[in-house]
PDB file of C-alpha atoms in Angstrom:
ATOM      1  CA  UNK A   1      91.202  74.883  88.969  1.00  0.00           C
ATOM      2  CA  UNK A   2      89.539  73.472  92.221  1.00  0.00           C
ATOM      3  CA  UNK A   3      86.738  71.028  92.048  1.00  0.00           C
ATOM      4  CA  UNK A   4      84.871  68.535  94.180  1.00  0.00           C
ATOM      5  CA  UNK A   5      82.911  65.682  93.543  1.00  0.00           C
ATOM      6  CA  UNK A   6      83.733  66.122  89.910  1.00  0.00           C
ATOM      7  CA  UNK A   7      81.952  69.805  90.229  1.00  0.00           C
ATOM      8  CA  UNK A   8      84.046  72.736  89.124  1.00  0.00           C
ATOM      9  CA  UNK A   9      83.817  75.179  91.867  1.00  0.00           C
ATOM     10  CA  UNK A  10      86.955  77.409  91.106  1.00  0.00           C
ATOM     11  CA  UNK A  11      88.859  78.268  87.902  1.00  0.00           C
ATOM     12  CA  UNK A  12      91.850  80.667  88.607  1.00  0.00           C
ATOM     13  CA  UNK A  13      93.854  82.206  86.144  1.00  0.00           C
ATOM     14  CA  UNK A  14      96.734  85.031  85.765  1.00  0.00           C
ATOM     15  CA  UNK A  15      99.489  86.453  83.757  1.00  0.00           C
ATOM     16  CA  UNK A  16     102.577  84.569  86.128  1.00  0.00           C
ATOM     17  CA  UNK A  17     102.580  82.109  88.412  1.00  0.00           C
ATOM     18  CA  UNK A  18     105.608  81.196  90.336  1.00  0.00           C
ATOM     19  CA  UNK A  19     105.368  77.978  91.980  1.00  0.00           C
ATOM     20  CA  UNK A  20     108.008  77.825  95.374  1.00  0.00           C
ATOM     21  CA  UNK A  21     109.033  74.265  96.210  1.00  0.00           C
ATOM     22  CA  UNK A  22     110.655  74.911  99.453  1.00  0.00           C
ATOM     23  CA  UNK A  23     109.444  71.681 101.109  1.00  0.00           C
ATOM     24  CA  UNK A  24     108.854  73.752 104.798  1.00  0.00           C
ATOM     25  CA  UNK A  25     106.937  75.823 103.052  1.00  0.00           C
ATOM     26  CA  UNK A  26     105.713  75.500  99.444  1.00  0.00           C
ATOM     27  CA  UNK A  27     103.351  78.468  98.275  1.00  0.00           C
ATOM     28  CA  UNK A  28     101.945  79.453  94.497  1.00  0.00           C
ATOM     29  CA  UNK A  29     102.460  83.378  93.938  1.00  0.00           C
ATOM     30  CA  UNK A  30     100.268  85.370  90.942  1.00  0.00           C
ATOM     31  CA  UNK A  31     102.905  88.525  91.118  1.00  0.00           C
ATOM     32  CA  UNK A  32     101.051  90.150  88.036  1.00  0.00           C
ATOM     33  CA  UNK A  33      97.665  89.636  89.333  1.00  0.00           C
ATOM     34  CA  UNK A  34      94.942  87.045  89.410  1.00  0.00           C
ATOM     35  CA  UNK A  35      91.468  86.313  88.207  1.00  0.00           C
ATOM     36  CA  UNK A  36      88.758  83.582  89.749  1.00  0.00           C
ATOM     37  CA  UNK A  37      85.871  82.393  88.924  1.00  0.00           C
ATOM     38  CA  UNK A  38      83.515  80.588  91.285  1.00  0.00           C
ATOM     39  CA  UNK A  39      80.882  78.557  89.397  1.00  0.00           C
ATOM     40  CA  UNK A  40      77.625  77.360  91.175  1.00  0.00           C
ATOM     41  CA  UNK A  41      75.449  74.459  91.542  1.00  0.00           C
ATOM     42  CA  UNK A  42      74.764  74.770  87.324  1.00  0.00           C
ATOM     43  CA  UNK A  43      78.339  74.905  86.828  1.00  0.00           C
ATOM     44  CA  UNK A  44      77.815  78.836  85.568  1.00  0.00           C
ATOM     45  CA  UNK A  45      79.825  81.261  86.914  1.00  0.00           C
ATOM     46  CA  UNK A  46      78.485  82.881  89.775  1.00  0.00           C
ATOM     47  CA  UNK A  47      80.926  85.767  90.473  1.00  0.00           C
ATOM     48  CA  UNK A  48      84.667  86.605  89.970  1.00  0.00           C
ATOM     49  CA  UNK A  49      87.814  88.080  91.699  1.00  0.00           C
ATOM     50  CA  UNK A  50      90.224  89.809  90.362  1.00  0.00           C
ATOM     51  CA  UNK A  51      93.617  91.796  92.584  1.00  0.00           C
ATOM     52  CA  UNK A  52      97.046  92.765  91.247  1.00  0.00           C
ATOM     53  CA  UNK A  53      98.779  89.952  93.194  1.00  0.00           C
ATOM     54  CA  UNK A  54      97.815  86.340  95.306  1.00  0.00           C
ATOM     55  CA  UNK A  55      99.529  83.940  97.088  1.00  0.00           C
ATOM     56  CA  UNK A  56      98.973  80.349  98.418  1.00  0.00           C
ATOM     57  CA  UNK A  57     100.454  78.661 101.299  1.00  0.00           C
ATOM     58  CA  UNK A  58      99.596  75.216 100.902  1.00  0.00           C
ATOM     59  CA  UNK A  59     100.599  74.074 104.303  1.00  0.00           C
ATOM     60  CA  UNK A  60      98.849  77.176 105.996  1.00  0.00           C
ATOM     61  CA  UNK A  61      95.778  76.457 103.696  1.00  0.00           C
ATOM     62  CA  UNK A  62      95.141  79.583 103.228  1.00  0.00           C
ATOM     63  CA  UNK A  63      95.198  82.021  99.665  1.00  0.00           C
ATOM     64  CA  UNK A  64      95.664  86.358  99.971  1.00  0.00           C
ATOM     65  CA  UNK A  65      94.978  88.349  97.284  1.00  0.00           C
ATOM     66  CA  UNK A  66      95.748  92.285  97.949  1.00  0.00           C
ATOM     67  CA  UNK A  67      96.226  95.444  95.722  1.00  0.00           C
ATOM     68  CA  UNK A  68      92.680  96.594  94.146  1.00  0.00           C
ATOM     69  CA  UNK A  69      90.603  93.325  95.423  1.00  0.00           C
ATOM     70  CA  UNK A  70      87.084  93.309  93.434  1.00  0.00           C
ATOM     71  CA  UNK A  71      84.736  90.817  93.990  1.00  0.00           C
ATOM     72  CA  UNK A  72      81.760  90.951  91.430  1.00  0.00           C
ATOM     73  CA  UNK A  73      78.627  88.427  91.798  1.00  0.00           C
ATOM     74  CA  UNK A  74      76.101  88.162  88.906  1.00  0.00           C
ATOM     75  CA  UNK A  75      73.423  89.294  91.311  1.00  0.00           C
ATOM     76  CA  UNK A  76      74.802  92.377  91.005  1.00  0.00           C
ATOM     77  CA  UNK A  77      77.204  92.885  94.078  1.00  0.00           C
ATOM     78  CA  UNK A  78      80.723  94.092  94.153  1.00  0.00           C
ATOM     79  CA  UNK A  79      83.021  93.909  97.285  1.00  0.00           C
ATOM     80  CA  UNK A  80      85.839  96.495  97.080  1.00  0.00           C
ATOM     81  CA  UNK A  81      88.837  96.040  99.518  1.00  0.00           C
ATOM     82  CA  UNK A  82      92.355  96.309  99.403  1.00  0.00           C
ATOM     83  CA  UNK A  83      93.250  92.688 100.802  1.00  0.00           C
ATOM     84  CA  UNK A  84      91.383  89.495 101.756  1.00  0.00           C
ATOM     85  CA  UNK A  85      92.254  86.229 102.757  1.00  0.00           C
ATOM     86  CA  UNK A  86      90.682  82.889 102.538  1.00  0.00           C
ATOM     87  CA  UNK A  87      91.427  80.919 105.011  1.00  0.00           C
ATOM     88  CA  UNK A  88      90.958  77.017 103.151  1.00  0.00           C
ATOM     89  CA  UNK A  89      89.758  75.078 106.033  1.00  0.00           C
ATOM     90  CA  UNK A  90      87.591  77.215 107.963  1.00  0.00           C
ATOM     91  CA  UNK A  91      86.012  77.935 104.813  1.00  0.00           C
ATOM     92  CA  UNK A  92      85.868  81.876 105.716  1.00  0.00           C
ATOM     93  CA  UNK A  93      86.799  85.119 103.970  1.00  0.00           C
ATOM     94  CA  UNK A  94      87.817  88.048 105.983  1.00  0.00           C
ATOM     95  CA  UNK A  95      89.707  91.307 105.776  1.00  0.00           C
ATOM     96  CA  UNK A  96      90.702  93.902 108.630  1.00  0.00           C
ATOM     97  CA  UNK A  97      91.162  96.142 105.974  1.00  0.00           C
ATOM     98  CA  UNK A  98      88.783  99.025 104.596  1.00  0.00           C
ATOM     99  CA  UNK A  99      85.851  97.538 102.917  1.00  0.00           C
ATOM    100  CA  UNK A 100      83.208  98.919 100.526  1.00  0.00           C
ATOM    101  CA  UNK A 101      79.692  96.374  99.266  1.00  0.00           C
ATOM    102  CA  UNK A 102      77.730  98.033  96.657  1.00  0.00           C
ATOM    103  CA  UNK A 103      74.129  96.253  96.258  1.00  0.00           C
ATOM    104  CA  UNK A 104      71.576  97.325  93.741  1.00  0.00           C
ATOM    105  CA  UNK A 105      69.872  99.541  96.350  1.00  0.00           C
ATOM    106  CA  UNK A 106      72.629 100.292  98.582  1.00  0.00           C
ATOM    107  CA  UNK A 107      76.884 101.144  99.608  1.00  0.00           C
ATOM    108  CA  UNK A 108      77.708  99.542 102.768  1.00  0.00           C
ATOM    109  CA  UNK A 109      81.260 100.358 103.547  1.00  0.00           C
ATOM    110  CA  UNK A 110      83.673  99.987 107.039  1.00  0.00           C
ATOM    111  CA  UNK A 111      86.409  98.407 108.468  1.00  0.00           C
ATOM    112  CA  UNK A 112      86.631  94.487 108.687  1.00  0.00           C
ATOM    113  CA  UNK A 113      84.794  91.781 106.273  1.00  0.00           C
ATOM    114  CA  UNK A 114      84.015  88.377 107.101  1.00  0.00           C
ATOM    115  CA  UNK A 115      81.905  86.008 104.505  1.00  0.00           C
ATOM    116  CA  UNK A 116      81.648  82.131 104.029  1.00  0.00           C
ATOM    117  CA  UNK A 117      83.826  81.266 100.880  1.00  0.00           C
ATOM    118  CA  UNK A 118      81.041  81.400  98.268  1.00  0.00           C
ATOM    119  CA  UNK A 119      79.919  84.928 100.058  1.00  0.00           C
ATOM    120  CA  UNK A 120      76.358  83.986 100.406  1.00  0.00           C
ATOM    121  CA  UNK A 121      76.605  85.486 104.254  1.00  0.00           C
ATOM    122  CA  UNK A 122      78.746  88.393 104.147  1.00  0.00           C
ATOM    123  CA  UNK A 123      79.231  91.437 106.634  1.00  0.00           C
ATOM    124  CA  UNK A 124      80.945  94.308 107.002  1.00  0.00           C
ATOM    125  CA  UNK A 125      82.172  94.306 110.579  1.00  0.00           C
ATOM    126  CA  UNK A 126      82.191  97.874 111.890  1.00  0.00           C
ATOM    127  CA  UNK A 127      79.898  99.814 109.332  1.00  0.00           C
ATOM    128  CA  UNK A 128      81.254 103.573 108.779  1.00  0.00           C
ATOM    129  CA  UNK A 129      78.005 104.625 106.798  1.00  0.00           C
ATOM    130  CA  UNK A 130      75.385 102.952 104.090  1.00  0.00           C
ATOM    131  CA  UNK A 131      74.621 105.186 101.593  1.00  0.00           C
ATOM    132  CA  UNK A 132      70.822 104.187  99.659  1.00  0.00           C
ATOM    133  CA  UNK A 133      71.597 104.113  95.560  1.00  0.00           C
ATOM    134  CA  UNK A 134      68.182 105.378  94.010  1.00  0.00           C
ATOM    135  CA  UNK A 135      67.412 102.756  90.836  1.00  0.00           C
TER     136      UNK A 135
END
């Protein structure tokens, strides 16, 4: 769980977690996958995560979750990719990897992804094709 200013902003959960003390460098590991939920300003949910495996350097700041990445927001977007990684202090949320946004209206999908950690500006860097979905 990650909050600030007594706000819950992040509940993460998963089936194992392996927690590596190595004091030169200490990292959390989900090894049979991971599920997060970011909650908004109402403290509701306002999308979730899920991949087959994460890990979390702590003095790298920075969390990658890879193997069938699916980002789902209750506004009805899903981000499909097969790793991204949040980097903690820059705030940002990239891949180089293949990449695949499916709106209400349309499929974006191309290499590279870069969004600010709650994904409210998100882009897929070099767009292979959008596809219009007909409602």
């Amino acid at each position: 769980m990650y909050s600030d200013s007594a706000q819950v902003k992040i509940r993460i959960s998963g089936d194992e977690m392996l927690n590596h003390l190595d004091r030169s460098d200490p990292f959390q590991e989900f090894t049979k996958g991971v599920f997060v939920e970011f909650f908004g300003p109402q403290q509701t949910v306002s999308s979730t995560l899920s991949a087959r495996y994460a890990v979390r350097y702590e003095r790298e700041g920075e969390v990658i979750v890879r193997d069938s990445v699916v980002w789902i927001s209750t506004d009805g977007q899903m981000l499909e990719t097969e790793e991204l990684i949040w980097d903690e202090q820059a705030r940002q949320i990239y891949t180089h990897k293949f990449a695949r946004i499916t709106t209400p209206n349309r499929i974006i999908y191309g290499h590279g992804f870069r969004a600010n950690q709650d994904f409210s500006h998100a882009r897929i860097l070099e767009v292979d094709g959008i596809v219009p979905v007909e409602p």
